[in-house]
Structure formats: C-alpha cells, structure tokens
Amino acid sequence: MKKYKILKFNEMGDRDGKLVVLEALKNIPFEIKRIFYIYGTKSDVIRGEHANKNSEFVLINVVGKCKIMVDDGLTREIIDLDKPNKGIYLNKMVWKDMYDFSKDSVLLVISSMNYDSEEYIRDYELFKKLVNS
Ligand code: TYD
C-alpha cells in the first residue's frame, strides 16, 4: 500500500469567497503538533530531499504552486500542488522533494510531530535500505 495519498478538501463558502477547514483526525489524519509554511523559495531550488522516520505530514500549497516528488520505496510519483483545496498526506518514511515553486508560493505543512532534526534521513541510499528492510 502506498504511504501517501492525495487529499481533496471540501471548499466551503459562497460566491463571496471560499473557505477550507482542516481538523485533526477529521480531514487531517493525525493529531496536529506543528504547522510551518515555506515561502519566498527561488524557482530553481529543490527543498526537502529527505525522509522522516517518525513524522507524518500534510502539505498544501495555499497560494501559488509547486511540485512534489514523493517516493515511498515502492512507488515514485510527481504531484502538482496547485490548488488551496488540494493536499498530500505523507506517512512516515516517505522521501520528498519540493521544487518548481512559483514566485508567490506559500506551502503549508502540517505535522504530527514536533521538530526533531534526529529523525531526518538525508541519504537516499540509506532511505532505500531502511524502507525496504
Ligand atoms: P528546512 O527547510 O527543513 O531546511 P534544511 O533541509 O536545511 O534543514 O529547515 C530550515 C531551518 O529551519 C533548519 O535550520 C531547521 C529549521 N527548522 C526548525 O527549527 N523547525 C522546523 O519545524 C523546521 C521544518 C525547520
């Protein structure tokens, strides 16, 4: 089974404007511990380039767009994050690269864990070894 999943959030609101609601254990499949957002990323930059041993994530590009390459050890896929009501859920141990950021991109990241630099795997070969063991 894949360790990632595209999420489509319900757009609420009316012709005056739109609204998306994110709730722990409802449309976000974990208890939320941390939120951060990435912006001002240069278009030629690749971010990510790691997997996390313990954290689950939901990523939503709420303004502008970017691409994410996900690799769970079995499947590798490139997904456009280009709508404020589209997200991707990443379970533990998914390799991710984010790139092709538009100038205005604001990438919202919701996580199940507090930040811990020790849980990062930054060596792809090591990731492949661990994920397939
Ligand atoms: P990040 O963009 O993950 O870059 P890097 O791949 O270089 O670690 O993080 C940038 C900096 O912000 C880095 O010094 C770690 C820090 N950071 C936190 O302190 N807490 C967090 O939740 C995150 C995501 C990053």
Coordinates of N, CA, C and O and ligand atoms in Angstrom, one line a residue:
M1 N 0.8 -1.2 0.0 CA 0.0 0.0 0.0 C 0.9 1.3 0.0 O 1.9 1.3 0.7
K2 N 0.5 2.2 -0.8 CA 1.2 3.5 -0.8 C 1.2 4.2 0.5 O 0.2 4.2 1.2
K3 N 2.3 4.9 0.8 CA 2.4 5.6 2.0 C 2.1 7.1 1.9 O 2.5 7.9 2.7
Y4 N 1.4 7.4 0.8 CA 1.0 8.8 0.6 C -0.4 8.8 -0.1 O -0.8 7.8 -0.8
K5 N -1.0 9.9 0.0 CA -2.4 10.0 -0.6 C -2.7 11.4 -0.9 O -2.5 12.3 0.0
I6 N -3.3 11.6 -2.0 CA -3.8 13.0 -2.4 C -5.1 13.3 -1.6 O -5.9 12.4 -1.5
L7 N -5.2 14.5 -1.1 CA -6.4 14.8 -0.3 C -7.1 16.0 -1.1 O -6.4 16.9 -1.5
K8 N -8.4 15.9 -1.1 CA -9.2 17.0 -1.7 C -10.0 17.5 -0.6 O -10.8 16.8 -0.1
F9 N -9.8 18.8 -0.3 CA -10.6 19.4 0.8 C -11.9 20.0 0.2 O -11.9 20.6 -0.8
N10 N -12.9 19.9 1.1 CA -14.2 20.5 0.7 C -14.0 22.0 0.7 O -13.5 22.6 1.6
E11 N -14.5 22.6 -0.4 CA -14.5 24.1 -0.4 C -15.8 24.6 0.0 O -16.8 24.3 -0.5
M12 N -15.8 25.4 1.1 CA -17.0 25.9 1.6 C -17.0 27.4 1.2 O -16.2 27.9 0.5
G13 N -18.1 28.1 1.6 CA -18.2 29.5 1.3 C -19.2 29.6 0.1 O -19.9 28.6 -0.2
D14 N -19.3 30.8 -0.4 CA -20.2 31.1 -1.4 C -19.6 32.0 -2.5 O -18.4 32.0 -2.6
R15 N -20.4 32.7 -3.2 CA -19.8 33.5 -4.3 C -18.9 34.7 -3.7 O -18.2 35.3 -4.5
D16 N -19.1 34.9 -2.5 CA -18.3 36.0 -1.9 C -16.8 35.6 -1.6 O -15.9 36.4 -1.3
G17 N -16.6 34.2 -1.5 CA -15.3 33.8 -1.2 C -15.3 32.3 -0.7 O -16.4 31.8 -0.5
K18 N -14.2 31.8 -0.5 CA -14.1 30.4 -0.2 C -13.4 30.1 1.1 O -12.6 31.0 1.6
L19 N -13.6 28.9 1.6 CA -13.0 28.6 2.9 C -12.8 27.1 2.9 O -13.6 26.3 2.5
V20 N -11.6 26.7 3.5 CA -11.3 25.3 3.7 C -11.0 25.1 5.2 O -10.3 25.9 5.8
V21 N -11.5 24.1 5.7 CA -11.3 23.8 7.2 C -10.5 22.5 7.3 O -10.7 21.5 6.6
L22 N -9.5 22.6 8.1 CA -8.6 21.5 8.4 C -8.7 21.1 9.9 O -8.5 22.0 10.7
E23 N -9.1 19.9 10.1 CA -9.4 19.5 11.5 C -8.6 18.1 11.8 O -8.7 17.2 11.0
A24 N -8.0 18.1 12.9 CA -7.3 16.9 13.4 C -8.2 15.7 13.5 O -9.3 15.9 14.0
L25 N -7.8 14.6 12.9 CA -8.5 13.3 13.0 C -9.8 13.4 12.2 O -10.6 12.5 12.3
K26 N -10.0 14.5 11.4 CA -11.1 14.5 10.5 C -10.6 14.5 9.1 O -10.3 13.4 8.6
N27 N -10.3 15.6 8.5 CA -9.7 15.6 7.2 C -8.1 15.6 7.3 O -7.5 15.4 6.2
I28 N -7.6 15.9 8.4 CA -6.1 15.7 8.7 C -6.0 14.4 9.5 O -6.5 14.3 10.6
P29 N -5.3 13.4 8.9 CA -5.4 12.0 9.6 C -4.5 11.8 10.8 O -4.1 10.7 11.0
F30 N -4.2 12.9 11.5 CA -3.5 12.7 12.8 C -3.7 13.9 13.7 O -4.3 14.9 13.3
E31 N -3.2 13.8 14.9 CA -3.3 14.9 15.8 C -2.2 15.9 15.4 O -1.0 15.5 15.2
I32 N -2.6 17.1 15.3 CA -1.6 18.1 14.8 C -0.7 18.7 15.9 O -1.2 19.1 16.9
K33 N 0.6 18.5 15.7 CA 1.6 19.0 16.7 C 2.3 20.3 16.2 O 2.8 21.0 17.0
R34 N 2.4 20.5 14.9 CA 3.2 21.5 14.4 C 2.7 22.0 13.0 O 2.3 21.2 12.2
I35 N 2.8 23.3 12.8 CA 2.5 23.9 11.5 C 3.6 24.8 11.1 O 4.1 25.6 11.9
F36 N 4.1 24.7 9.9 CA 5.0 25.7 9.3 C 4.7 26.0 7.9 O 3.9 25.2 7.3
Y37 N 5.2 27.1 7.4 CA 5.0 27.3 5.9 C 6.2 27.9 5.3 O 7.1 28.5 5.9
I38 N 6.3 27.5 4.0 CA 7.5 27.8 3.3 C 7.2 28.8 2.2 O 6.2 28.5 1.4
Y39 N 7.9 29.9 2.1 CA 7.6 30.9 1.0 C 8.9 31.6 0.7 O 9.9 31.4 1.3
G40 N 8.8 32.3 -0.4 CA 10.0 33.1 -0.9 C 11.0 32.1 -1.4 O 12.2 32.4 -1.5
T41 N 10.6 30.9 -1.9 CA 11.5 29.9 -2.4 C 11.9 30.3 -3.8 O 11.0 30.5 -4.6
K42 N 13.2 30.3 -4.1 CA 13.6 30.6 -5.5 C 13.2 29.4 -6.4 O 13.1 28.3 -6.0
S43 N 12.8 29.8 -7.7 CA 12.2 28.8 -8.6 C 13.2 27.7 -8.9 O 12.8 26.6 -9.3
D44 N 14.5 27.9 -8.8 CA 15.5 26.8 -9.1 C 15.9 26.0 -7.9 O 16.8 25.2 -8.0
V45 N 15.2 26.2 -6.8 CA 15.6 25.5 -5.6 C 14.8 24.2 -5.4 O 13.6 24.1 -5.7
I46 N 15.5 23.2 -4.9 CA 14.8 21.9 -4.5 C 14.9 21.9 -3.0 O 15.9 21.9 -2.4
R47 N 13.7 21.8 -2.4 CA 13.6 21.7 -1.0 C 13.3 20.2 -0.6 O 12.9 19.5 -1.5
G48 N 13.3 19.9 0.7 CA 13.1 18.6 1.1 C 14.3 17.7 1.0 O 15.3 18.0 1.7
E49 N 14.3 16.8 0.0 CA 15.5 15.9 -0.2 C 15.8 15.2 1.1 O 16.9 15.1 1.6
H50 N 14.7 14.7 1.7 CA 14.8 13.9 2.9 C 13.6 13.0 3.2 O 12.5 13.3 2.5
A51 N 13.7 12.1 4.1 CA 12.5 11.3 4.6 C 12.6 11.5 6.1 O 13.6 11.9 6.7
N52 N 11.4 11.3 6.8 CA 11.3 11.5 8.2 C 11.0 10.1 8.8 O 10.0 9.5 8.4
K53 N 11.7 9.7 9.8 CA 11.4 8.4 10.5 C 10.1 8.4 11.2 O 9.5 7.3 11.3
N54 N 9.7 9.5 11.8 CA 8.6 9.5 12.8 C 7.4 10.4 12.4 O 6.3 10.2 12.9
S55 N 7.7 11.4 11.6 CA 6.6 12.4 11.4 C 5.7 12.0 10.2 O 6.2 11.6 9.2
E56 N 4.4 12.3 10.4 CA 3.5 12.3 9.2 C 3.2 13.8 8.9 O 3.3 14.7 9.7
F57 N 2.9 14.0 7.6 CA 2.7 15.4 7.1 C 1.5 15.5 6.2 O 1.1 14.5 5.6
V58 N 0.9 16.7 6.2 CA 0.0 17.1 5.1 C 0.6 18.3 4.5 O 0.9 19.3 5.3
L59 N 0.8 18.4 3.2 CA 1.3 19.6 2.6 C 0.2 20.2 1.6 O -0.4 19.4 0.9
I60 N 0.0 21.5 1.7 CA -1.0 22.2 0.9 C -0.3 23.4 0.4 O 0.2 24.2 1.2
N61 N -0.3 23.6 -0.9 CA 0.2 24.9 -1.4 C -1.0 25.9 -1.5 O -1.8 25.8 -2.4
V62 N -1.1 26.7 -0.4 CA -2.3 27.5 -0.3 C -2.3 28.7 -1.2 O -3.4 29.3 -1.5
V63 N -1.1 29.2 -1.6 CA -1.0 30.3 -2.6 C 0.0 29.9 -3.7 O 1.1 29.3 -3.3
G64 N -0.3 30.1 -4.9 CA 0.7 29.7 -6.0 C 0.7 28.2 -6.2 O -0.2 27.5 -6.0
K65 N 1.9 27.8 -6.6 CA 2.0 26.3 -6.8 C 3.4 25.8 -6.7 O 4.4 26.6 -6.8
C66 N 3.5 24.5 -6.5 CA 4.8 23.9 -6.6 C 4.6 22.4 -6.9 O 3.4 22.0 -7.1
K67 N 5.7 21.7 -7.1 CA 5.6 20.2 -7.4 C 6.2 19.5 -6.2 O 7.1 20.0 -5.6
I68 N 5.7 18.3 -6.0 CA 6.3 17.5 -5.0 C 6.6 16.1 -5.6 O 5.7 15.5 -6.3
M69 N 7.8 15.6 -5.5 CA 8.1 14.2 -5.9 C 8.1 13.4 -4.6 O 8.8 13.7 -3.6
V70 N 7.3 12.4 -4.6 CA 7.2 11.5 -3.4 C 7.7 10.1 -3.8 O 7.5 9.7 -4.9
D71 N 8.4 9.5 -2.9 CA 8.9 8.1 -3.1 C 8.8 7.4 -1.8 O 9.4 7.8 -0.8
D72 N 8.0 6.3 -1.8 CA 7.8 5.6 -0.6 C 8.6 4.3 -0.6 O 8.3 3.4 0.2
G73 N 9.5 4.2 -1.5 CA 10.4 3.0 -1.6 C 9.9 2.0 -2.6 O 10.6 1.3 -3.2
L74 N 8.6 2.1 -2.9 CA 8.0 1.2 -3.9 C 7.5 2.0 -5.1 O 7.7 1.6 -6.3
T75 N 6.9 3.1 -4.9 CA 6.3 4.0 -5.9 C 6.9 5.4 -5.8 O 7.1 5.9 -4.7
R76 N 7.2 5.9 -7.0 CA 7.7 7.3 -7.1 C 6.7 8.1 -8.0 O 6.3 7.6 -9.0
E77 N 6.3 9.3 -7.5 CA 5.3 10.0 -8.3 C 5.5 11.5 -8.1 O 6.0 11.9 -7.1
I78 N 5.2 12.2 -9.2 CA 5.3 13.7 -9.1 C 3.9 14.3 -9.1 O 3.0 13.9 -9.9
I79 N 3.6 15.1 -8.1 CA 2.3 15.6 -7.9 C 2.3 17.1 -7.9 O 3.2 17.7 -7.3
D80 N 1.4 17.7 -8.7 CA 1.2 19.2 -8.7 C 0.4 19.6 -7.5 O -0.7 19.1 -7.2
L81 N 1.0 20.5 -6.7 CA 0.3 21.1 -5.6 C -0.1 22.5 -6.1 O 0.8 23.4 -6.0
D82 N -1.2 22.7 -6.6 CA -1.6 23.9 -7.3 C -2.9 24.5 -7.0 O -3.4 25.3 -7.7
K83 N -3.5 23.9 -5.9 CA -4.8 24.4 -5.5 C -4.9 24.5 -4.0 O -4.4 23.6 -3.3
P84 N -5.6 25.5 -3.5 CA -5.6 25.6 -2.0 C -6.5 24.6 -1.4 O -6.5 24.4 -0.1
N85 N -7.3 23.8 -2.2 CA -8.1 22.8 -1.6 C -7.5 21.4 -1.9 O -8.3 20.4 -1.8
K86 N -6.3 21.3 -2.4 CA -5.6 20.0 -2.7 C -4.4 19.9 -1.8 O -3.6 20.8 -1.6
G87 N -4.3 18.7 -1.2 CA -3.1 18.4 -0.4 C -2.6 17.0 -0.6 O -3.1 16.3 -1.4
I88 N -1.5 16.8 0.1 CA -1.0 15.4 0.0 C -0.6 15.0 1.5 O 0.0 15.7 2.2
Y89 N -1.1 13.8 1.8 CA -0.7 13.2 3.1 C 0.5 12.3 2.9 O 0.6 11.5 1.9
L90 N 1.5 12.5 3.8 CA 2.7 11.6 3.7 C 2.8 10.9 5.0 O 2.9 11.5 6.1
N91 N 2.8 9.6 5.0 CA 3.1 8.8 6.2 C 4.6 8.9 6.5 O 5.4 9.5 5.8
K92 N 5.0 8.2 7.6 CA 6.4 8.2 7.9 C 7.2 7.5 6.8 O 6.6 6.7 6.1
M93 N 8.4 7.8 6.7 CA 9.3 7.2 5.8 C 8.9 7.3 4.3 O 8.8 6.4 3.6
V94 N 8.6 8.6 3.9 CA 8.4 8.9 2.5 C 9.4 9.9 2.1 O 9.6 11.0 2.8
W95 N 10.2 9.6 1.1 CA 11.2 10.6 0.6 C 10.4 11.7 -0.2 O 9.5 11.4 -0.9
K96 N 10.8 13.0 0.0 CA 10.1 14.0 -0.7 C 11.0 15.1 -1.2 O 11.9 15.5 -0.4
D97 N 10.8 15.6 -2.4 CA 11.5 16.8 -2.9 C 10.4 17.7 -3.4 O 9.5 17.4 -4.1
M98 N 10.5 19.0 -3.0 CA 9.6 20.0 -3.4 C 10.4 21.0 -4.3 O 11.5 21.4 -4.0
Y99 N 9.8 21.3 -5.5 CA 10.5 22.2 -6.4 C 9.5 22.9 -7.4 O 8.3 22.7 -7.2
D100 N 10.1 23.6 -8.3 CA 9.2 24.4 -9.3 C 8.3 25.3 -8.5 O 7.1 25.4 -8.9
F101 N 8.8 26.0 -7.5 CA 7.9 26.9 -6.7 C 7.6 28.1 -7.6 O 8.5 28.7 -8.2
S102 N 6.4 28.5 -7.6 CA 6.0 29.8 -8.2 C 6.5 30.9 -7.3 O 6.7 30.6 -6.1
K103 N 6.7 32.1 -7.8 CA 7.2 33.2 -7.0 C 6.4 33.5 -5.8 O 6.9 33.8 -4.7
D104 N 5.0 33.3 -5.9 CA 4.1 33.6 -4.9 C 3.8 32.4 -4.0 O 2.9 32.5 -3.1
S105 N 4.5 31.3 -4.2 CA 4.1 30.0 -3.5 C 4.2 30.1 -2.0 O 5.2 30.6 -1.4
V106 N 3.1 29.7 -1.3 CA 3.1 29.5 0.1 C 2.7 28.1 0.4 O 1.6 27.7 0.1
L107 N 3.7 27.3 0.8 CA 3.5 25.9 1.0 C 3.2 25.6 2.5 O 4.2 25.8 3.3
L108 N 2.0 25.2 2.9 CA 1.7 25.0 4.2 C 2.0 23.5 4.6 O 1.6 22.6 3.8
V109 N 2.6 23.3 5.7 CA 3.0 22.0 6.1 C 2.5 21.7 7.5 O 2.7 22.5 8.5
I110 N 1.7 20.7 7.7 CA 1.1 20.3 8.9 C 1.7 19.0 9.4 O 1.8 18.1 8.5
S111 N 2.2 18.9 10.6 CA 2.9 17.7 11.0 C 2.3 17.1 12.3 O 1.8 17.8 13.2
S112 N 2.5 15.8 12.4 CA 2.1 15.0 13.6 C 3.1 15.1 14.7 O 2.8 14.6 15.8
M113 N 4.3 15.7 14.5 CA 5.3 15.6 15.5 C 6.0 17.0 15.6 O 6.0 17.8 14.7
N114 N 6.6 17.3 16.8 CA 7.4 18.4 16.9 C 8.7 18.2 16.1 O 9.1 17.1 15.8
Y115 N 9.4 19.3 15.9 CA 10.6 19.2 15.1 C 11.7 18.5 15.9 O 11.9 18.7 17.1
D116 N 12.4 17.6 15.2 CA 13.5 16.8 15.7 C 14.4 16.5 14.6 O 14.1 15.7 13.7
S117 N 15.6 17.2 14.6 CA 16.5 17.0 13.4 C 17.0 15.6 13.4 O 17.5 15.2 12.3
E118 N 16.9 14.9 14.5 CA 17.5 13.5 14.5 C 16.6 12.5 13.7 O 17.1 11.4 13.4
E119 N 15.4 12.9 13.3 CA 14.6 11.9 12.6 C 14.7 12.1 11.1 O 14.0 11.4 10.4
Y120 N 15.6 13.0 10.7 CA 15.7 13.2 9.2 C 16.7 12.2 8.6 O 17.7 11.9 9.2
I121 N 16.3 11.6 7.5 CA 17.2 10.8 6.7 C 17.5 11.6 5.4 O 16.6 11.8 4.6
R122 N 18.7 11.9 5.3 CA 19.1 12.8 4.1 C 19.9 12.1 3.1 O 20.3 12.7 2.1
D123 N 20.1 10.8 3.3 CA 20.9 10.0 2.4 C 19.9 9.0 1.7 O 19.3 8.1 2.3
Y124 N 19.7 9.2 0.4 CA 18.7 8.4 -0.3 C 19.0 6.9 -0.3 O 18.1 6.1 -0.2
E125 N 20.2 6.6 -0.4 CA 20.6 5.1 -0.4 C 20.2 4.5 1.0 O 19.7 3.4 1.0
L126 N 20.5 5.3 2.0 CA 20.2 4.8 3.4 C 18.6 4.7 3.5 O 18.1 3.7 4.0
F127 N 17.9 5.7 3.0 CA 16.5 5.6 3.0 C 16.0 4.3 2.3 O 15.1 3.6 2.8
K128 N 16.5 4.0 1.1 CA 16.1 2.8 0.4 C 16.3 1.6 1.2 O 15.5 0.6 1.2
K129 N 17.5 1.6 1.9 CA 17.8 0.4 2.7 C 16.8 0.2 3.8 O 16.3 -0.9 4.0
L130 N 16.6 1.3 4.5 CA 15.7 1.3 5.7 C 14.3 0.9 5.3 O 13.6 0.2 6.0
V131 N 13.8 1.6 4.2 CA 12.4 1.4 3.9 C 12.1 0.0 3.3 O 11.0 -0.5 3.4
N132 N 13.1 -0.6 2.8 CA 12.9 -2.0 2.2 C 13.3 -3.1 3.2 O 13.3 -4.2 2.8
S133 N 13.7 -2.7 4.4 CA 14.1 -3.7 5.3 C 13.0 -4.2 6.3 O 12.0 -3.5 6.4
Ligands
TYD1 P1 14.4 23.2 6.3 O1 13.7 24.0 5.3 O2 13.9 21.8 6.7 O3 15.9 23.1 5.7 P2 17.0 22.0 5.9 O4 16.7 21.0 4.9 O5 18.2 22.9 5.6 O6 17.0 21.5 7.3 O7 14.7 24.0 7.6 C1 15.3 25.2 7.6 C2 15.8 25.5 9.0 O8 14.7 25.6 9.9 C3 16.7 24.5 9.6 O9 17.7 25.1 10.2 C4 15.9 23.7 10.6 C5 14.8 24.7 11.0 N1 13.5 24.2 11.3 C6 13.1 24.2 12.6 O10 13.7 24.7 13.5 N2 11.8 23.7 12.9 C7 11.0 23.1 11.9 O11 9.9 22.7 12.2 C8 11.5 23.1 10.6 C9 10.7 22.5 9.5 C10 12.8 23.6 10.3

